[in-house]
mmCIF file of C-alpha atoms in Angstrom:
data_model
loop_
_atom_site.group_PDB
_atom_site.id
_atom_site.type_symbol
_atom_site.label_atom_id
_atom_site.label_comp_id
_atom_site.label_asym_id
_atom_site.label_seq_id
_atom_site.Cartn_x
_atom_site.Cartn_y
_atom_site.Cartn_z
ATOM 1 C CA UNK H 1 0.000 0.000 0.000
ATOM 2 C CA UNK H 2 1.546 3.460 -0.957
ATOM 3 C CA UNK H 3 0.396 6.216 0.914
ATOM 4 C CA UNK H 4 1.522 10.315 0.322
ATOM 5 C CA UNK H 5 1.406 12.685 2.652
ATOM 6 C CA UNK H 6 3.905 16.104 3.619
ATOM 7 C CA UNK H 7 6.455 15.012 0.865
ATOM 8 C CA UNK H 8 6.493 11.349 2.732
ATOM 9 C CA UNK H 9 5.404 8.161 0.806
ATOM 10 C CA UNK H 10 4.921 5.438 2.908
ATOM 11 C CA UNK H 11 5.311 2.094 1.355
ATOM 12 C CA UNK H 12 4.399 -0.984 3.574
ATOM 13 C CA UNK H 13 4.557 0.919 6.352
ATOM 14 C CA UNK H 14 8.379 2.193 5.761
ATOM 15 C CA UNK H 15 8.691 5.893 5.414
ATOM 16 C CA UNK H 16 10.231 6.871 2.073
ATOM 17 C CA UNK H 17 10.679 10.258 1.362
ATOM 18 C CA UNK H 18 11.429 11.977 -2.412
ATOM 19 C CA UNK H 19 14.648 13.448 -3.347
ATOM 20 C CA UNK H 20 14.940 16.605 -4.948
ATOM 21 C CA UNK H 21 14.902 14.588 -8.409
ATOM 22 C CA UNK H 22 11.380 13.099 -8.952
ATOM 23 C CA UNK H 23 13.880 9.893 -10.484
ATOM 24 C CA UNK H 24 14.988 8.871 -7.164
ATOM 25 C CA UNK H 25 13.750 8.038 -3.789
ATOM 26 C CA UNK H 26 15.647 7.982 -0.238
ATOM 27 C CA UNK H 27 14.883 5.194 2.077
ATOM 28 C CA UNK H 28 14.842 6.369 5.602
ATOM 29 C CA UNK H 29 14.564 2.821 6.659
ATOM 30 C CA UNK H 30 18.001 0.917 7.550
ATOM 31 C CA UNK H 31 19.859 0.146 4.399
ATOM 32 C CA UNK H 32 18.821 -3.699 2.311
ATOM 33 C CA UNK H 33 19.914 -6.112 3.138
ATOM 34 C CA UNK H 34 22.773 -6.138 0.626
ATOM 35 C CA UNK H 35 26.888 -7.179 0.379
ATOM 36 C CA UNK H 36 27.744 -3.836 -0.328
ATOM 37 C CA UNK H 37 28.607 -1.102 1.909
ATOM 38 C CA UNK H 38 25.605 0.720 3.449
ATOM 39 C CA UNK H 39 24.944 4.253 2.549
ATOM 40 C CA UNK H 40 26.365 3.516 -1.242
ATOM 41 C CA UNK H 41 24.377 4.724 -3.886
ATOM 42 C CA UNK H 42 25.867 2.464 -6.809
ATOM 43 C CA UNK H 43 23.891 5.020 -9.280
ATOM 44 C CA UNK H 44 27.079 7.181 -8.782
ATOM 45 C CA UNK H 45 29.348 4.942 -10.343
ATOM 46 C CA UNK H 46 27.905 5.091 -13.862
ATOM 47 C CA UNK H 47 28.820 8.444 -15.771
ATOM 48 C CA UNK H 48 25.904 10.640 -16.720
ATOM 49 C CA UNK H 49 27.694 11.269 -20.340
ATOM 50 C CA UNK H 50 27.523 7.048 -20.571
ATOM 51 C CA UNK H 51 24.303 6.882 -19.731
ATOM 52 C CA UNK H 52 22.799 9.345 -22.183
ATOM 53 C CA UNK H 53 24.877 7.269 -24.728
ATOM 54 C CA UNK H 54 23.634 3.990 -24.219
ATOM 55 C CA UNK H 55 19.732 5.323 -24.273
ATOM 56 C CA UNK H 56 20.737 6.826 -27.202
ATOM 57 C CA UNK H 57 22.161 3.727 -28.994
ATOM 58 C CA UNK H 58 19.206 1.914 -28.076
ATOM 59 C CA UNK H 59 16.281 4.267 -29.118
ATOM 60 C CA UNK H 60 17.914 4.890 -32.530
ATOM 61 C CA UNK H 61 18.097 0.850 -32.739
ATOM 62 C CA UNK H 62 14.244 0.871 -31.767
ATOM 63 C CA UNK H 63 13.472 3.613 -34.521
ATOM 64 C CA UNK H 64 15.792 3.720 -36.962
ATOM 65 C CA UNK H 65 13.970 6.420 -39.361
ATOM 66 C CA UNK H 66 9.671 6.933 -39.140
ATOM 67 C CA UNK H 67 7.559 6.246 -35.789
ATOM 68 C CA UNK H 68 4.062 5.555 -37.429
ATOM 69 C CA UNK H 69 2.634 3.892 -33.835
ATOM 70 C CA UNK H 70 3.986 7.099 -31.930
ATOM 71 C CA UNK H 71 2.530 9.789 -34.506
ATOM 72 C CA UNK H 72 -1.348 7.891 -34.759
ATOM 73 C CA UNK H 73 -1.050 8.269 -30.075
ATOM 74 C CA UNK H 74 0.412 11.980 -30.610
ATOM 75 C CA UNK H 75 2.328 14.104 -27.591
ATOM 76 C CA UNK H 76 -0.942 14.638 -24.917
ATOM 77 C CA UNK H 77 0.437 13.944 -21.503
ATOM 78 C CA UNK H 78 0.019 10.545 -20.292
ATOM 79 C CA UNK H 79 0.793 8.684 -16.788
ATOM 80 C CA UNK H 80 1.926 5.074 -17.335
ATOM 81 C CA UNK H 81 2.356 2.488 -14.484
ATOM 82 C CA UNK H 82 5.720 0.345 -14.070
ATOM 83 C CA UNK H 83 4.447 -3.261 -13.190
ATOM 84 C CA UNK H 84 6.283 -6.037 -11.797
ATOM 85 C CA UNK H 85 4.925 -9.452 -12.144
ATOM 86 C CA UNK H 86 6.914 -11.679 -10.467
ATOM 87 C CA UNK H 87 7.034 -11.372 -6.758
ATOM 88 C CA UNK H 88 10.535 -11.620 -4.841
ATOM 89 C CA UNK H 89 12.444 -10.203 -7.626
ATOM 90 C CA UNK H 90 15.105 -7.758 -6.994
ATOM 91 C CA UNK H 91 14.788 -3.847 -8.158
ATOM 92 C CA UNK H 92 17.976 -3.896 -10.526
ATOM 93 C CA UNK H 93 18.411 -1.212 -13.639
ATOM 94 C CA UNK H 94 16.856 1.848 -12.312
ATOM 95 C CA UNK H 95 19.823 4.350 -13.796
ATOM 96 C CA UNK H 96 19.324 3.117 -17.282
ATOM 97 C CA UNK H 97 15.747 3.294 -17.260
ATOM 98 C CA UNK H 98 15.634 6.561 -15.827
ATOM 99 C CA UNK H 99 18.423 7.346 -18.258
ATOM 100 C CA UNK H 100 16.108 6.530 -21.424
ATOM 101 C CA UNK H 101 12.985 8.334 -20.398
ATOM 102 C CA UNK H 102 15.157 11.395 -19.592
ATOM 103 C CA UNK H 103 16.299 11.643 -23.078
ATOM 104 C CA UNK H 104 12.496 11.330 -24.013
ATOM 105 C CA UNK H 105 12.215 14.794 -21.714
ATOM 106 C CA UNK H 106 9.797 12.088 -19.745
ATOM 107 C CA UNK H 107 10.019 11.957 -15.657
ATOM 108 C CA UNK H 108 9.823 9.178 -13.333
ATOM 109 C CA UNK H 109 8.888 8.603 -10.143
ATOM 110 C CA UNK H 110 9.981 5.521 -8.001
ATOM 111 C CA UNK H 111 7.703 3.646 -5.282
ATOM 112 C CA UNK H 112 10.762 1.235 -4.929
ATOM 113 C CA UNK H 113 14.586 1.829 -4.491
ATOM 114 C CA UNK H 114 16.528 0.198 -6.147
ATOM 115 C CA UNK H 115 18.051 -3.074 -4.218
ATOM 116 C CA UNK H 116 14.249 -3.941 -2.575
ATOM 117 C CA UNK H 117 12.405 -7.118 -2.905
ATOM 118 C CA UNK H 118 9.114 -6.692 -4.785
ATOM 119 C CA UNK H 119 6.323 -8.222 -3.356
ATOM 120 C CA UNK H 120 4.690 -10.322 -1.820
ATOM 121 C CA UNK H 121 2.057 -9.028 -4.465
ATOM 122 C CA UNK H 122 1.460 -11.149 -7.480
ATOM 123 C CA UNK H 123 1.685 -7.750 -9.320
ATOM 124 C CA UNK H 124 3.413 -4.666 -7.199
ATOM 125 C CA UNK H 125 3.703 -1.015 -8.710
ATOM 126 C CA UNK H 126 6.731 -0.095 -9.173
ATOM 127 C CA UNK H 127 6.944 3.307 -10.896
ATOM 128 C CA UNK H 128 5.264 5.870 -13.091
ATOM 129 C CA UNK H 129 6.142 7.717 -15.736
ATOM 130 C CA UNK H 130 4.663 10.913 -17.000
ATOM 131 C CA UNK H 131 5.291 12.058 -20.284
ATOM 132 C CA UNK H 132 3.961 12.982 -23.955
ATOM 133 C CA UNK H 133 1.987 9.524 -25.138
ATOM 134 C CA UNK H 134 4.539 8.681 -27.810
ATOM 135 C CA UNK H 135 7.920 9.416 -25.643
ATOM 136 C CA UNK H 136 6.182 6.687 -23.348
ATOM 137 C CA UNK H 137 5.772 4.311 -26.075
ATOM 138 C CA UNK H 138 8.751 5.083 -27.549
ATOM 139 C CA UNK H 139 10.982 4.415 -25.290
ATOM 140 C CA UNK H 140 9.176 1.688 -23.501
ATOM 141 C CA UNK H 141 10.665 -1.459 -24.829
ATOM 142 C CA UNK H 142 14.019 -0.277 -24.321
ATOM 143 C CA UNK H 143 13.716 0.742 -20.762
ATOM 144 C CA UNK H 144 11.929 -2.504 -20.218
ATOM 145 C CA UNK H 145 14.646 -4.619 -21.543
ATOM 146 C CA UNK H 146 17.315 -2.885 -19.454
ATOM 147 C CA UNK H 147 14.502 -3.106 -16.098
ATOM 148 C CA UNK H 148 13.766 -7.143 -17.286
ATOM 149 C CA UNK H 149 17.849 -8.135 -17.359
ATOM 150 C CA UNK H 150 19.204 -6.519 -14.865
ATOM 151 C CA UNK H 151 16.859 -7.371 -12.272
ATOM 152 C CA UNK H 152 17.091 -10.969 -13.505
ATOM 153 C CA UNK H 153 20.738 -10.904 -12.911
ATOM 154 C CA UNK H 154 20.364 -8.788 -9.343
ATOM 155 C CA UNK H 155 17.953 -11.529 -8.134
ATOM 156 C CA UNK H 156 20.252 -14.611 -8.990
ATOM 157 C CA UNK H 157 22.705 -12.799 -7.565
ATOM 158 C CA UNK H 158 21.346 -12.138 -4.420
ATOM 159 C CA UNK H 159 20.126 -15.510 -4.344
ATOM 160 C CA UNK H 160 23.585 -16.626 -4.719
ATOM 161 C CA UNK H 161 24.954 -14.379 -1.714
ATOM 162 C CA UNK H 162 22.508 -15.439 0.476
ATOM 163 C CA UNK H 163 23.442 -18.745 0.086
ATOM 164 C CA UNK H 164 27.534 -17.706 1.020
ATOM 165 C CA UNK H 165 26.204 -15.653 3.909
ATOM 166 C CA UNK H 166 24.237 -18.396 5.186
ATOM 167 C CA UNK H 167 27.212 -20.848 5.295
ATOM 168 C CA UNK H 168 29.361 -18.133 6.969
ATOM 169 C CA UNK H 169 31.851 -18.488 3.832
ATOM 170 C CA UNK H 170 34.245 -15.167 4.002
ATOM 171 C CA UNK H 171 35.044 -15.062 0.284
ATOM 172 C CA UNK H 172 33.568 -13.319 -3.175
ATOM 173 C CA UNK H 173 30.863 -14.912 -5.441
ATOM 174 C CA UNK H 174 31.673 -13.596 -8.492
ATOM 175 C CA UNK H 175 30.323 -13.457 -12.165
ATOM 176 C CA UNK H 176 32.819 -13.733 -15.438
ATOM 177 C CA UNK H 177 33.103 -11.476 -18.517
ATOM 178 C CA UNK H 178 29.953 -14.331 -20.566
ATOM 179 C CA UNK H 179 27.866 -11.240 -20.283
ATOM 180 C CA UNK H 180 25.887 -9.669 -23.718
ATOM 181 C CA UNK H 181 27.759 -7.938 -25.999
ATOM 182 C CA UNK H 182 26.737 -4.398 -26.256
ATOM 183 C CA UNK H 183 25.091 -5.049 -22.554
ATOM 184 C CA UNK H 184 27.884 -5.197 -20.219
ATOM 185 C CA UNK H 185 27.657 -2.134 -18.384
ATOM 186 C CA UNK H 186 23.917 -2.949 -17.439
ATOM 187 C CA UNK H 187 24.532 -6.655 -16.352
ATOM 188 C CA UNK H 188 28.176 -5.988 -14.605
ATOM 189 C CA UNK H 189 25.677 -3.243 -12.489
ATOM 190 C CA UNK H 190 23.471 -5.552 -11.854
ATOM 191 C CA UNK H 191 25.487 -7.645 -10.513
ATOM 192 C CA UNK H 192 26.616 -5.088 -7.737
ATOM 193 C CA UNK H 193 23.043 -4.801 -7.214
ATOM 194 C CA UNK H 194 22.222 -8.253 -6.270
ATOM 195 C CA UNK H 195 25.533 -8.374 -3.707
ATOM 196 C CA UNK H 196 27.467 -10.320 -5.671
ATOM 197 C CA UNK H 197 31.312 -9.121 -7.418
ATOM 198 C CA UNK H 198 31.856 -8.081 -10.978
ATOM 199 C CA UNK H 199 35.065 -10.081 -11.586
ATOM 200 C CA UNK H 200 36.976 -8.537 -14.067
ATOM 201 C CA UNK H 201 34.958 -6.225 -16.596
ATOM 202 C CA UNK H 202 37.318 -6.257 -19.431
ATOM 203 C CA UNK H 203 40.335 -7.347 -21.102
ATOM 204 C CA UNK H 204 41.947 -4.293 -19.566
ATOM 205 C CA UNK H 205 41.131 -4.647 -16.175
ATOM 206 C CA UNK H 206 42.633 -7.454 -14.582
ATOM 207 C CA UNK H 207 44.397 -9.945 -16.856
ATOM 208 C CA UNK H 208 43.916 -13.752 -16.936
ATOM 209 C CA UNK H 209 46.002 -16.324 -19.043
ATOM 210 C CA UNK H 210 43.651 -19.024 -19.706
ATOM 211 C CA UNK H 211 44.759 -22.296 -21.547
ATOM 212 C CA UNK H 212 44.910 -20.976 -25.030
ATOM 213 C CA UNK H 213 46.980 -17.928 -23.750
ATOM 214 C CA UNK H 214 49.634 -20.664 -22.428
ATOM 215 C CA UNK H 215 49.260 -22.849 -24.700
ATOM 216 C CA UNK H 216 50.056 -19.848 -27.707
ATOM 217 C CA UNK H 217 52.644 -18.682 -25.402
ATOM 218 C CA UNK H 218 54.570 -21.381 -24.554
ATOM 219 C CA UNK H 219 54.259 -22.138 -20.770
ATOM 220 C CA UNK H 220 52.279 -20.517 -17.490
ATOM 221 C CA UNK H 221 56.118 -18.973 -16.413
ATOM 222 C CA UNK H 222 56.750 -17.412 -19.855
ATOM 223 C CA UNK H 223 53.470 -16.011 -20.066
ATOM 224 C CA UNK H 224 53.396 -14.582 -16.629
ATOM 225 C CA UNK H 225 56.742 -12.885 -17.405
ATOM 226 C CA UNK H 226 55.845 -11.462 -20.555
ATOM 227 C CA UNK H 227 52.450 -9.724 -19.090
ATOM 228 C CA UNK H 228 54.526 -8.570 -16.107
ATOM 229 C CA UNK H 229 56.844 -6.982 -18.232
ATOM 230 C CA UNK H 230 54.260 -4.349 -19.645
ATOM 231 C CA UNK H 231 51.003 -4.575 -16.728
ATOM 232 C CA UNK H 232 53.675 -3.582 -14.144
ATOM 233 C CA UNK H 233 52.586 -2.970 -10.559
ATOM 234 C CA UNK H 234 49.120 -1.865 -11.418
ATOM 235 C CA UNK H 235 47.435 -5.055 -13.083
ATOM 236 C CA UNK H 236 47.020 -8.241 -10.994
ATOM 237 C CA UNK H 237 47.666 -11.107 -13.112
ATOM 238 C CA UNK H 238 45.308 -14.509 -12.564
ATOM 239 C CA UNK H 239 46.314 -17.794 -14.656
ATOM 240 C CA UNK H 240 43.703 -20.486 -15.646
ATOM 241 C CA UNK H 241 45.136 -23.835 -14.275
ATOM 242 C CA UNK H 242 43.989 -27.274 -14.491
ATOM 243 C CA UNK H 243 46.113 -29.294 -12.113
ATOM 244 C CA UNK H 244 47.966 -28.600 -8.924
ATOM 245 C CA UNK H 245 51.435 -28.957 -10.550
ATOM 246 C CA UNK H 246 49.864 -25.718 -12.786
ATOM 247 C CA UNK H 247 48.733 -23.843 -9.714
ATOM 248 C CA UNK H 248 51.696 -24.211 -7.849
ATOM 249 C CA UNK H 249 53.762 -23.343 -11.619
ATOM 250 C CA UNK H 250 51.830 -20.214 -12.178
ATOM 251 C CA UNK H 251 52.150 -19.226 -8.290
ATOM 252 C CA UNK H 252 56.106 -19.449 -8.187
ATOM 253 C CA UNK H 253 55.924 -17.292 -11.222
ATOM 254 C CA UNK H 254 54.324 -14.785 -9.698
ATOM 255 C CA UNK H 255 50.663 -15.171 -10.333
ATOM 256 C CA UNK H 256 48.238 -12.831 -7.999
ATOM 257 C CA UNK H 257 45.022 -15.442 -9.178
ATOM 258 C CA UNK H 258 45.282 -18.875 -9.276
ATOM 259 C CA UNK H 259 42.080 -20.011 -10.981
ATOM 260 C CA UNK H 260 41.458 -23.841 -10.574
ATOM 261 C CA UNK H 261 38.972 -24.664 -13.130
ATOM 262 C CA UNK H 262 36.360 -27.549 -13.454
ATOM 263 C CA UNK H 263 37.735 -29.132 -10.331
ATOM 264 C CA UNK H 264 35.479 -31.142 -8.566
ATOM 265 C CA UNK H 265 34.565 -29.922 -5.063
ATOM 266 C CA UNK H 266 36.603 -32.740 -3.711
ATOM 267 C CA UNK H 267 39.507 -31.916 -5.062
ATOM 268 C CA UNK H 268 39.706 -28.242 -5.344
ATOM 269 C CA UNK H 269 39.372 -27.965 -1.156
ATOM 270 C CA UNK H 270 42.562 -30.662 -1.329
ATOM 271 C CA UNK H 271 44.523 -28.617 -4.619
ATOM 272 C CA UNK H 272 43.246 -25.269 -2.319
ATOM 273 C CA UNK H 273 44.752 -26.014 1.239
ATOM 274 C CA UNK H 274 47.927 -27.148 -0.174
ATOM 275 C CA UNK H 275 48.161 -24.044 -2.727
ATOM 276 C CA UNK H 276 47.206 -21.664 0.448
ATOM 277 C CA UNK H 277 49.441 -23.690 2.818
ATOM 278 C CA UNK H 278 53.228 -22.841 0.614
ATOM 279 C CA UNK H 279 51.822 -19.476 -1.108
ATOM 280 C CA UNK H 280 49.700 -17.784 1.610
ATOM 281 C CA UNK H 281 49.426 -14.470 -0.382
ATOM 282 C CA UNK H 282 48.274 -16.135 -3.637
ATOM 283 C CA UNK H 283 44.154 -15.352 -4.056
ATOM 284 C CA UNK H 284 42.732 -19.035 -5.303
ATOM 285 C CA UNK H 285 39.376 -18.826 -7.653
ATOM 286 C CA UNK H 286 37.092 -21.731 -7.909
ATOM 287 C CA UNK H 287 35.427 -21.610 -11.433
ATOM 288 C CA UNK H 288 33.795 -24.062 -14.020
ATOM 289 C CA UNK H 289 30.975 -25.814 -13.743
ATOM 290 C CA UNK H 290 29.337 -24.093 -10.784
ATOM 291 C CA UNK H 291 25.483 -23.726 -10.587
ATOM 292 C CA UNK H 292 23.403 -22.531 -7.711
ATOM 293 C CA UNK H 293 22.719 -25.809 -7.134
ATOM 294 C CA UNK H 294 26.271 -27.258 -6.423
ATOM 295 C CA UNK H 295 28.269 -23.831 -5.155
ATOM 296 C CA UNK H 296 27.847 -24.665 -1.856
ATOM 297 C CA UNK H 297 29.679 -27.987 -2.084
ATOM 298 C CA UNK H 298 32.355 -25.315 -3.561
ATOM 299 C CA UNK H 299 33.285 -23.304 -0.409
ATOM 300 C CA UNK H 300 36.336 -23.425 1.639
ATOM 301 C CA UNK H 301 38.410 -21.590 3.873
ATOM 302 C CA UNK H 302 40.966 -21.624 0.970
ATOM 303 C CA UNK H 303 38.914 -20.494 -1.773
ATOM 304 C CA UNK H 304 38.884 -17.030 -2.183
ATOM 305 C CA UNK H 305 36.616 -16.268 -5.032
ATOM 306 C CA UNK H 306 34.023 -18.773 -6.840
ATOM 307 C CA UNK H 307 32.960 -17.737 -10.370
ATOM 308 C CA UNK H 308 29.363 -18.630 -12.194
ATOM 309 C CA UNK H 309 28.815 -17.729 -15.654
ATOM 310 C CA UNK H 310 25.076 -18.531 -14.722
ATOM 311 C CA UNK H 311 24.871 -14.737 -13.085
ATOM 312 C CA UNK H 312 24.563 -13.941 -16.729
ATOM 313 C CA UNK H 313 23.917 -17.285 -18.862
ATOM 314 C CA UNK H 314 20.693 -18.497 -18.900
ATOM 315 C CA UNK H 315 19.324 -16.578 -15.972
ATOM 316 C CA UNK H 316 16.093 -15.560 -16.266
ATOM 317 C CA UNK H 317 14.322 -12.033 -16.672
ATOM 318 C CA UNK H 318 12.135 -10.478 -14.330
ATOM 319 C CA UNK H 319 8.706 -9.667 -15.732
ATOM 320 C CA UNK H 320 7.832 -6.184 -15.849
ATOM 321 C CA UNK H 321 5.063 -4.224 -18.296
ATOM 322 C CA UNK H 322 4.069 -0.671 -18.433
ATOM 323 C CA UNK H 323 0.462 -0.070 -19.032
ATOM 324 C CA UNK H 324 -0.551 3.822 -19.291
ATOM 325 C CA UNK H 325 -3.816 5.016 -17.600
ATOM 326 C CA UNK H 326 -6.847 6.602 -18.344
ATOM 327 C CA UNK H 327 -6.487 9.996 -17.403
ATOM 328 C CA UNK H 328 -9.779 9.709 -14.645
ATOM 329 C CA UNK H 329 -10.478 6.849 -12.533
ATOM 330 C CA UNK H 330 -13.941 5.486 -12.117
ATOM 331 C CA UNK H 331 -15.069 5.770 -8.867
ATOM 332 C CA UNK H 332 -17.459 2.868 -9.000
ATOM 333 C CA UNK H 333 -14.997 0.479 -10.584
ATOM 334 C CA UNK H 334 -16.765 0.464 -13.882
ATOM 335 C CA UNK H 335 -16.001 1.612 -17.640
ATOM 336 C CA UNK H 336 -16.047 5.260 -17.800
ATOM 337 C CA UNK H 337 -17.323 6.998 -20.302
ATOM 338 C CA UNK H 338 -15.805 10.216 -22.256
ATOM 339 C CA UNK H 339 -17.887 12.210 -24.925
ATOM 340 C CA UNK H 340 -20.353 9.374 -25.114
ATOM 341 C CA UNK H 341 -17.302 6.902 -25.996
ATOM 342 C CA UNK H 342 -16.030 3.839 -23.374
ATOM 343 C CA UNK H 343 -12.879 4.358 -21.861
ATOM 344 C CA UNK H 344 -12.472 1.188 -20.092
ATOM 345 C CA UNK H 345 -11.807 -0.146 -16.558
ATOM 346 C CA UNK H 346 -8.867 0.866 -13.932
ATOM 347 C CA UNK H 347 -7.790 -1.955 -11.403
ATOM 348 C CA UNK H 348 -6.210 -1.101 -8.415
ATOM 349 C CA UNK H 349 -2.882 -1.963 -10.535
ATOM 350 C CA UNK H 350 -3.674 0.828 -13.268
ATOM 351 C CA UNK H 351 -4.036 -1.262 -15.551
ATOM 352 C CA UNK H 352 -6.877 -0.130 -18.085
ATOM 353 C CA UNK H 353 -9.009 -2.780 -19.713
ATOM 354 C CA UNK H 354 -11.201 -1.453 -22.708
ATOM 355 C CA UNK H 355 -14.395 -3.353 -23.397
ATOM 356 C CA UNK H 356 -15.668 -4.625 -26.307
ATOM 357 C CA UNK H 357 -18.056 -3.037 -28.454
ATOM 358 C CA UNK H 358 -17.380 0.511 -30.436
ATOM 359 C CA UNK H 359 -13.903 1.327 -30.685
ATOM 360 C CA UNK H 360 -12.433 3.955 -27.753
ATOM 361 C CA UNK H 361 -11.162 7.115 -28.359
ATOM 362 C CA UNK H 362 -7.257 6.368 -28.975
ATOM 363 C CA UNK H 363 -5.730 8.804 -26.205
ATOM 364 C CA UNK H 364 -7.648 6.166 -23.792
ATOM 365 C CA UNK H 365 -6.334 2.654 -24.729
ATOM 366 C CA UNK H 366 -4.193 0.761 -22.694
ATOM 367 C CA UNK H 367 -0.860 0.780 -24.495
#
């Protein structure tokens, strides 16, 4: 239940009060429940110059020359409600969104911050947008799609570092560079959403010799030295190994990382202590093969990090829908009625059904 009152919403009972920016809201309940540091807004990471960017990549992919559906709703003001469908999903993806109805000159205003748990509703308001009819529907799909993945990814993640937490394991769950390409920036987010780490998010930012890199190279110590040589200090350098004769190779050669990869459980606690036991100040990464099924059998006080490509592969999308309003509720619940014309039926949701019979004037229809 959302209730306003003196600049307050209250949402489930928890105070939330609006920001100077109707495109943001401040909790003044205790921060979520999340692995990052309380009090961080992770909004602030992504440039504002990036962000305009990427909404403006993906509207001109949406439109690339005449809008035909946008010029038959023309630019009256509308109000369109943010639905999400699928209760206990995580709030993931609010910059970008924001970011593409901002280029549309549309606003938003959030009844969620980002990081909550929707629900327990089988549909829960999330946000509305008000705007000229066809900025809405322009940039709908896109803002969808960005809302959809990333909050996909932020739930499995949390999922995932609930699971660590639970067990009392000290290290990282991590996700791996198997992200979209083109998307990157919106799923490596999400990830920090959900509570879980990034891993690297480029070739440039950490760098990791895996099997074909030695194998081109000519051995883990040759290829360690040559990366040295022009990373210096600044880069750590992690090496893909499949045996414990590897791992201990790529450690005496000065390795930060030592990824063991598609070990079985078994034996990567064994390869792990040993590893930890000679080189104490060697990180070791668990990776390959790891689902959210089996990490648990994964975690030891010598693994450091444990990497799923599942944050990103295959995990599924949270489903969200915008549906835009009539601009006057009934009262009694049923179809109103505007210049002698139905305009259809508001839920409690917002969502507008129009019945059948003679069409509706086209400002009213549910889009």
């Amino acid at each position: 239940m959302v209730v306003k009152k003196a600049g307050l919403w209250k949402i489930d009972g928890v105070e939330v009060k609006r920001t100077s920016t109707s495109s943001s809201v401040k909790c003044l309940c205790p921060p979520l429940d999340m692995s990052t540091p309380s009090g961080l807004d992770l909004a602030h990471l992504l440039p504002p110059t990036t962000l305009t960017r990427l909404a403006q990549d993906w509207l001109a992919e949406d439109v690339t020359h005449f809008d035909p559906a946008g010029m038959c709703v023309g630019a009256g003001p509308q109000t369109a409600t943010l639905l999400c469908k699928e209760p206990g999903s995580v709030l993931a993806g609010v910059p970008f969104f924001n970011a593409v109805f901002g280029v549309l000159g549309c606003q938003v205003d959030w009844l969620y911050p980002e990081g909550a748990e929707l629900g327990p509703e089988q549909v829960t308001r999330v946000a509305v947008v008000h705007g000229p009819a066809r900025n809405i529907l322009l940039g709908e799909r896109s803002a969808l799609n960005c809302l959809a993945r990333a909050s996909g990814i932020a739930t499995r993640g949390r999922q995932l570092a609930s699971v660590a937490r639970k067990a009392a394991w000290k290290g990282s769950v991590a996700g791996t560079r198997k992200t979209t390409p083109g998307f990157r920036l919106v799923e490596k987010y999400a990830m920090l959403v959900g509570g879980v780490a990034t891993h690297r998010c480029d070739l440039s930012s950490l760098v990791m010799l895996k099997d074909n890199h030695v194998w081109a190279c000519g051995g883990i110590a040759q290829a360690v030295q040559d990366v040295r040589q022009v990373c210096g200090f600044s880069s750590k350098i992690e090496v893909e190994c499949r045996s414990e004769d590897e791992g201990r190779e790529a450690a005496r050669a000065g390795a930060d990382i030592v990824m063991l990869d598609n070990f079985t459980p078994q034996t990567l606690h064994t390869v792990a202590r040993t590893l930890k036991q000679d080189f104490p100040s060697v990180l070791i990464e668990a990776s390959g093969g790891i689902t959210p099924e089996t990490l648990s059998a994964f975690f030891s006080p010598s693994v450091d990090i444990i990497s799923l490509g599942c944050i990103t592969q295959g995990c599924p999308v949270v489903d969200f829908s915008l549906k835009i309003q009539c601009p006057q509720r009934s009262h009694s619940g049923t179809a109103r009625r505007e210049n002698g014309v139905p305009c259809g039926t508001v839920d409690d949701h917002g969502i507008t059904t129009v019945p059948s019979g003679p069409p509706a004037a086209r400002r009213d229809f549910a889009f």
